[in-house]
Amino acid sequence: MQRTQRLVFLVLLIGWTIFRLVRYLRVADSKRPKVAAPGPLPQPPAPTTPATAQSPVEPVGRSGSGRAGLLAAAAILVAGSALIWAVLFAVPAFDDVPAIWRLTAGVLASLFLIRAARIAVARTGSGARQSKGDDRNPIK
């Protein structure tokens, strides 16, 4: 009986997840602007050469690709993940803790690592920053 009950709850959980996902997709699709008139779409303008075109959103003077920030973020994620998972599954003190709790703790700790990696990218200056007075948004 216990196996049947678990199977039923698993099916219900999967069904509920699919229902919520479809609902979120419908809500997201309903907030998108609709095409005003049916018919052929206007042709996009001809592309400009990348050497002369400058991004209207990117601040002036930022030509680097921000590799230092990305490398710092990758180092934080890789080293932190290796340390977290090694501590959770290689230290004998945690052998009595069920695996599901150790897995959950590892995933939640990884979320903190992602936050730390974002902070590292922002501190190195490779993240996309704009001042409040910088009005280079072409969509506005």
mmCIF file of C-alpha atoms in Angstrom:
data_model
loop_
_atom_site.group_PDB
_atom_site.id
_atom_site.type_symbol
_atom_site.label_atom_id
_atom_site.label_comp_id
_atom_site.label_asym_id
_atom_site.label_seq_id
_atom_site.Cartn_x
_atom_site.Cartn_y
_atom_site.Cartn_z
ATOM 1 C CA MET A 1 0.000 0.000 0.000
ATOM 2 C CA GLN A 2 2.790 2.387 0.800
ATOM 3 C CA ARG A 3 4.338 1.968 -2.668
ATOM 4 C CA THR A 4 0.999 2.678 -4.354
ATOM 5 C CA GLN A 5 0.444 5.748 -2.230
ATOM 6 C CA ARG A 6 3.907 7.098 -3.092
ATOM 7 C CA LEU A 7 3.272 6.502 -6.773
ATOM 8 C CA VAL A 8 -0.053 8.350 -6.625
ATOM 9 C CA PHE A 9 1.547 11.322 -4.872
ATOM 10 C CA LEU A 10 4.367 11.375 -7.417
ATOM 11 C CA VAL A 11 1.870 11.460 -10.282
ATOM 12 C CA LEU A 12 -0.070 14.232 -8.531
ATOM 13 C CA LEU A 13 3.109 16.227 -7.983
ATOM 14 C CA ILE A 14 4.146 15.917 -11.621
ATOM 15 C CA GLY A 15 0.637 16.867 -12.769
ATOM 16 C CA TRP A 16 0.543 19.895 -10.469
ATOM 17 C CA THR A 17 3.974 21.012 -11.723
ATOM 18 C CA ILE A 18 2.891 20.758 -15.351
ATOM 19 C CA PHE A 19 -0.357 22.618 -14.575
ATOM 20 C CA ARG A 20 1.540 25.490 -12.893
ATOM 21 C CA LEU A 21 4.085 25.666 -15.703
ATOM 22 C CA VAL A 22 1.374 25.905 -18.357
ATOM 23 C CA ARG A 23 -0.445 28.526 -16.300
ATOM 24 C CA TYR A 24 2.696 30.655 -15.913
ATOM 25 C CA LEU A 25 3.401 30.402 -19.636
ATOM 26 C CA ARG A 26 -0.128 31.547 -20.463
ATOM 27 C CA VAL A 27 0.132 34.509 -18.107
ATOM 28 C CA ALA A 28 3.516 35.470 -19.537
ATOM 29 C CA ASP A 29 2.175 35.181 -23.079
ATOM 30 C CA SER A 30 -0.857 37.324 -22.298
ATOM 31 C CA LYS A 31 1.358 40.214 -21.158
ATOM 32 C CA ARG A 32 3.233 40.379 -24.438
ATOM 33 C CA PRO A 33 2.161 43.042 -26.917
ATOM 34 C CA LYS A 34 0.060 41.721 -29.748
ATOM 35 C CA VAL A 35 0.553 42.471 -33.444
ATOM 36 C CA ALA A 36 -1.678 45.416 -34.386
ATOM 37 C CA ALA A 37 -2.602 44.353 -37.900
ATOM 38 C CA PRO A 38 -2.276 40.981 -39.578
ATOM 39 C CA GLY A 39 -0.062 40.797 -42.604
ATOM 40 C CA PRO A 40 3.570 40.678 -43.521
ATOM 41 C CA LEU A 41 6.013 42.010 -40.989
ATOM 42 C CA PRO A 42 8.142 45.022 -41.979
ATOM 43 C CA GLN A 43 11.651 44.193 -43.118
ATOM 44 C CA PRO A 44 14.390 44.966 -40.591
ATOM 45 C CA PRO A 45 16.960 47.587 -41.568
ATOM 46 C CA ALA A 46 20.193 46.452 -43.157
ATOM 47 C CA PRO A 47 22.827 45.477 -40.602
ATOM 48 C CA THR A 48 25.653 47.897 -40.012
ATOM 49 C CA THR A 49 29.282 46.932 -39.842
ATOM 50 C CA PRO A 50 30.297 45.870 -36.326
ATOM 51 C CA ALA A 51 33.449 48.015 -36.389
ATOM 52 C CA THR A 52 31.530 51.296 -36.609
ATOM 53 C CA ALA A 53 28.348 50.381 -34.762
ATOM 54 C CA GLN A 54 28.330 50.996 -31.027
ATOM 55 C CA SER A 55 25.772 49.607 -28.669
ATOM 56 C CA PRO A 56 23.340 52.320 -27.578
ATOM 57 C CA VAL A 57 22.852 50.594 -24.236
ATOM 58 C CA GLU A 58 26.485 49.861 -23.351
ATOM 59 C CA PRO A 59 28.312 52.737 -21.664
ATOM 60 C CA VAL A 60 30.989 54.544 -23.628
ATOM 61 C CA GLY A 61 34.506 53.385 -22.962
ATOM 62 C CA ARG A 62 33.661 49.809 -22.128
ATOM 63 C CA SER A 63 35.251 47.789 -24.863
ATOM 64 C CA GLY A 64 36.503 44.872 -22.757
ATOM 65 C CA SER A 65 34.512 41.708 -22.559
ATOM 66 C CA GLY A 66 34.717 41.482 -18.786
ATOM 67 C CA ARG A 67 36.719 38.302 -18.647
ATOM 68 C CA ALA A 68 38.133 39.091 -15.209
ATOM 69 C CA GLY A 69 34.676 39.175 -13.637
ATOM 70 C CA LEU A 70 33.559 36.052 -15.429
ATOM 71 C CA LEU A 71 36.699 34.203 -14.383
ATOM 72 C CA ALA A 72 36.198 35.317 -10.776
ATOM 73 C CA ALA A 73 32.577 34.144 -10.883
ATOM 74 C CA ALA A 74 33.553 30.801 -12.400
ATOM 75 C CA ALA A 75 36.281 30.334 -9.794
ATOM 76 C CA ILE A 76 33.849 31.068 -6.964
ATOM 77 C CA LEU A 77 31.263 28.650 -8.353
ATOM 78 C CA VAL A 78 33.685 25.802 -9.061
ATOM 79 C CA ALA A 79 35.739 26.078 -5.879
ATOM 80 C CA GLY A 80 32.715 26.668 -3.673
ATOM 81 C CA SER A 81 30.769 23.784 -5.180
ATOM 82 C CA ALA A 82 33.709 21.431 -4.810
ATOM 83 C CA LEU A 83 34.121 22.439 -1.182
ATOM 84 C CA ILE A 84 30.408 22.204 -0.339
ATOM 85 C CA TRP A 85 29.860 18.799 -1.932
ATOM 86 C CA ALA A 86 33.107 17.419 -0.520
ATOM 87 C CA VAL A 87 32.137 18.493 2.980
ATOM 88 C CA LEU A 88 28.611 17.123 2.660
ATOM 89 C CA PHE A 89 29.542 13.709 1.262
ATOM 90 C CA ALA A 90 33.172 13.064 2.245
ATOM 91 C CA VAL A 91 33.183 14.070 5.911
ATOM 92 C CA PRO A 92 32.320 11.064 8.097
ATOM 93 C CA ALA A 93 30.419 13.251 10.579
ATOM 94 C CA PHE A 94 27.601 13.634 8.034
ATOM 95 C CA ASP A 95 27.187 9.908 7.350
ATOM 96 C CA ASP A 96 24.229 9.692 9.735
ATOM 97 C CA VAL A 97 22.359 12.488 7.940
ATOM 98 C CA PRO A 98 20.051 11.170 5.194
ATOM 99 C CA ALA A 99 21.231 11.800 1.648
ATOM 100 C CA ILE A 100 18.146 13.854 0.738
ATOM 101 C CA TRP A 101 18.938 16.381 3.480
ATOM 102 C CA ARG A 102 22.561 16.628 2.362
ATOM 103 C CA LEU A 103 21.475 17.117 -1.237
ATOM 104 C CA THR A 104 19.017 19.819 -0.208
ATOM 105 C CA ALA A 105 21.676 21.603 1.842
ATOM 106 C CA GLY A 106 24.077 21.436 -1.113
ATOM 107 C CA VAL A 107 21.576 22.938 -3.531
ATOM 108 C CA LEU A 108 20.648 25.739 -1.124
ATOM 109 C CA ALA A 109 24.313 26.498 -0.475
ATOM 110 C CA SER A 110 24.873 26.634 -4.231
ATOM 111 C CA LEU A 111 22.273 29.388 -4.449
ATOM 112 C CA PHE A 112 24.425 31.451 -2.102
ATOM 113 C CA LEU A 113 27.395 30.745 -4.350
ATOM 114 C CA ILE A 114 25.505 32.109 -7.334
ATOM 115 C CA ARG A 115 24.798 35.295 -5.378
ATOM 116 C CA ALA A 116 28.478 35.578 -4.417
ATOM 117 C CA ALA A 117 29.493 35.115 -8.058
ATOM 118 C CA ARG A 118 27.149 37.934 -9.127
ATOM 119 C CA ILE A 119 28.676 40.205 -6.506
ATOM 120 C CA ALA A 120 32.159 39.326 -7.776
ATOM 121 C CA VAL A 121 31.169 40.215 -11.336
ATOM 122 C CA ALA A 122 29.692 43.524 -10.184
ATOM 123 C CA ARG A 123 32.798 44.429 -8.148
ATOM 124 C CA THR A 124 35.176 43.838 -11.035
ATOM 125 C CA GLY A 125 33.140 46.228 -13.155
ATOM 126 C CA SER A 126 32.337 43.769 -15.899
ATOM 127 C CA GLY A 127 28.625 43.731 -15.196
ATOM 128 C CA ALA A 128 26.321 45.971 -17.191
ATOM 129 C CA ARG A 129 25.958 49.121 -15.106
ATOM 130 C CA GLN A 130 24.215 52.312 -16.003
ATOM 131 C CA SER A 131 23.892 55.463 -14.044
ATOM 132 C CA LYS A 132 20.440 56.850 -13.409
ATOM 133 C CA GLY A 133 21.073 59.776 -15.740
ATOM 134 C CA ASP A 134 22.359 57.567 -18.570
ATOM 135 C CA ASP A 135 19.530 57.576 -21.094
ATOM 136 C CA ARG A 136 20.802 55.392 -23.946
ATOM 137 C CA ASN A 137 17.862 53.065 -24.130
ATOM 138 C CA PRO A 138 16.736 52.934 -27.801
ATOM 139 C CA ILE A 139 13.467 51.202 -26.928
ATOM 140 C CA LYS A 140 12.217 53.995 -24.687
#
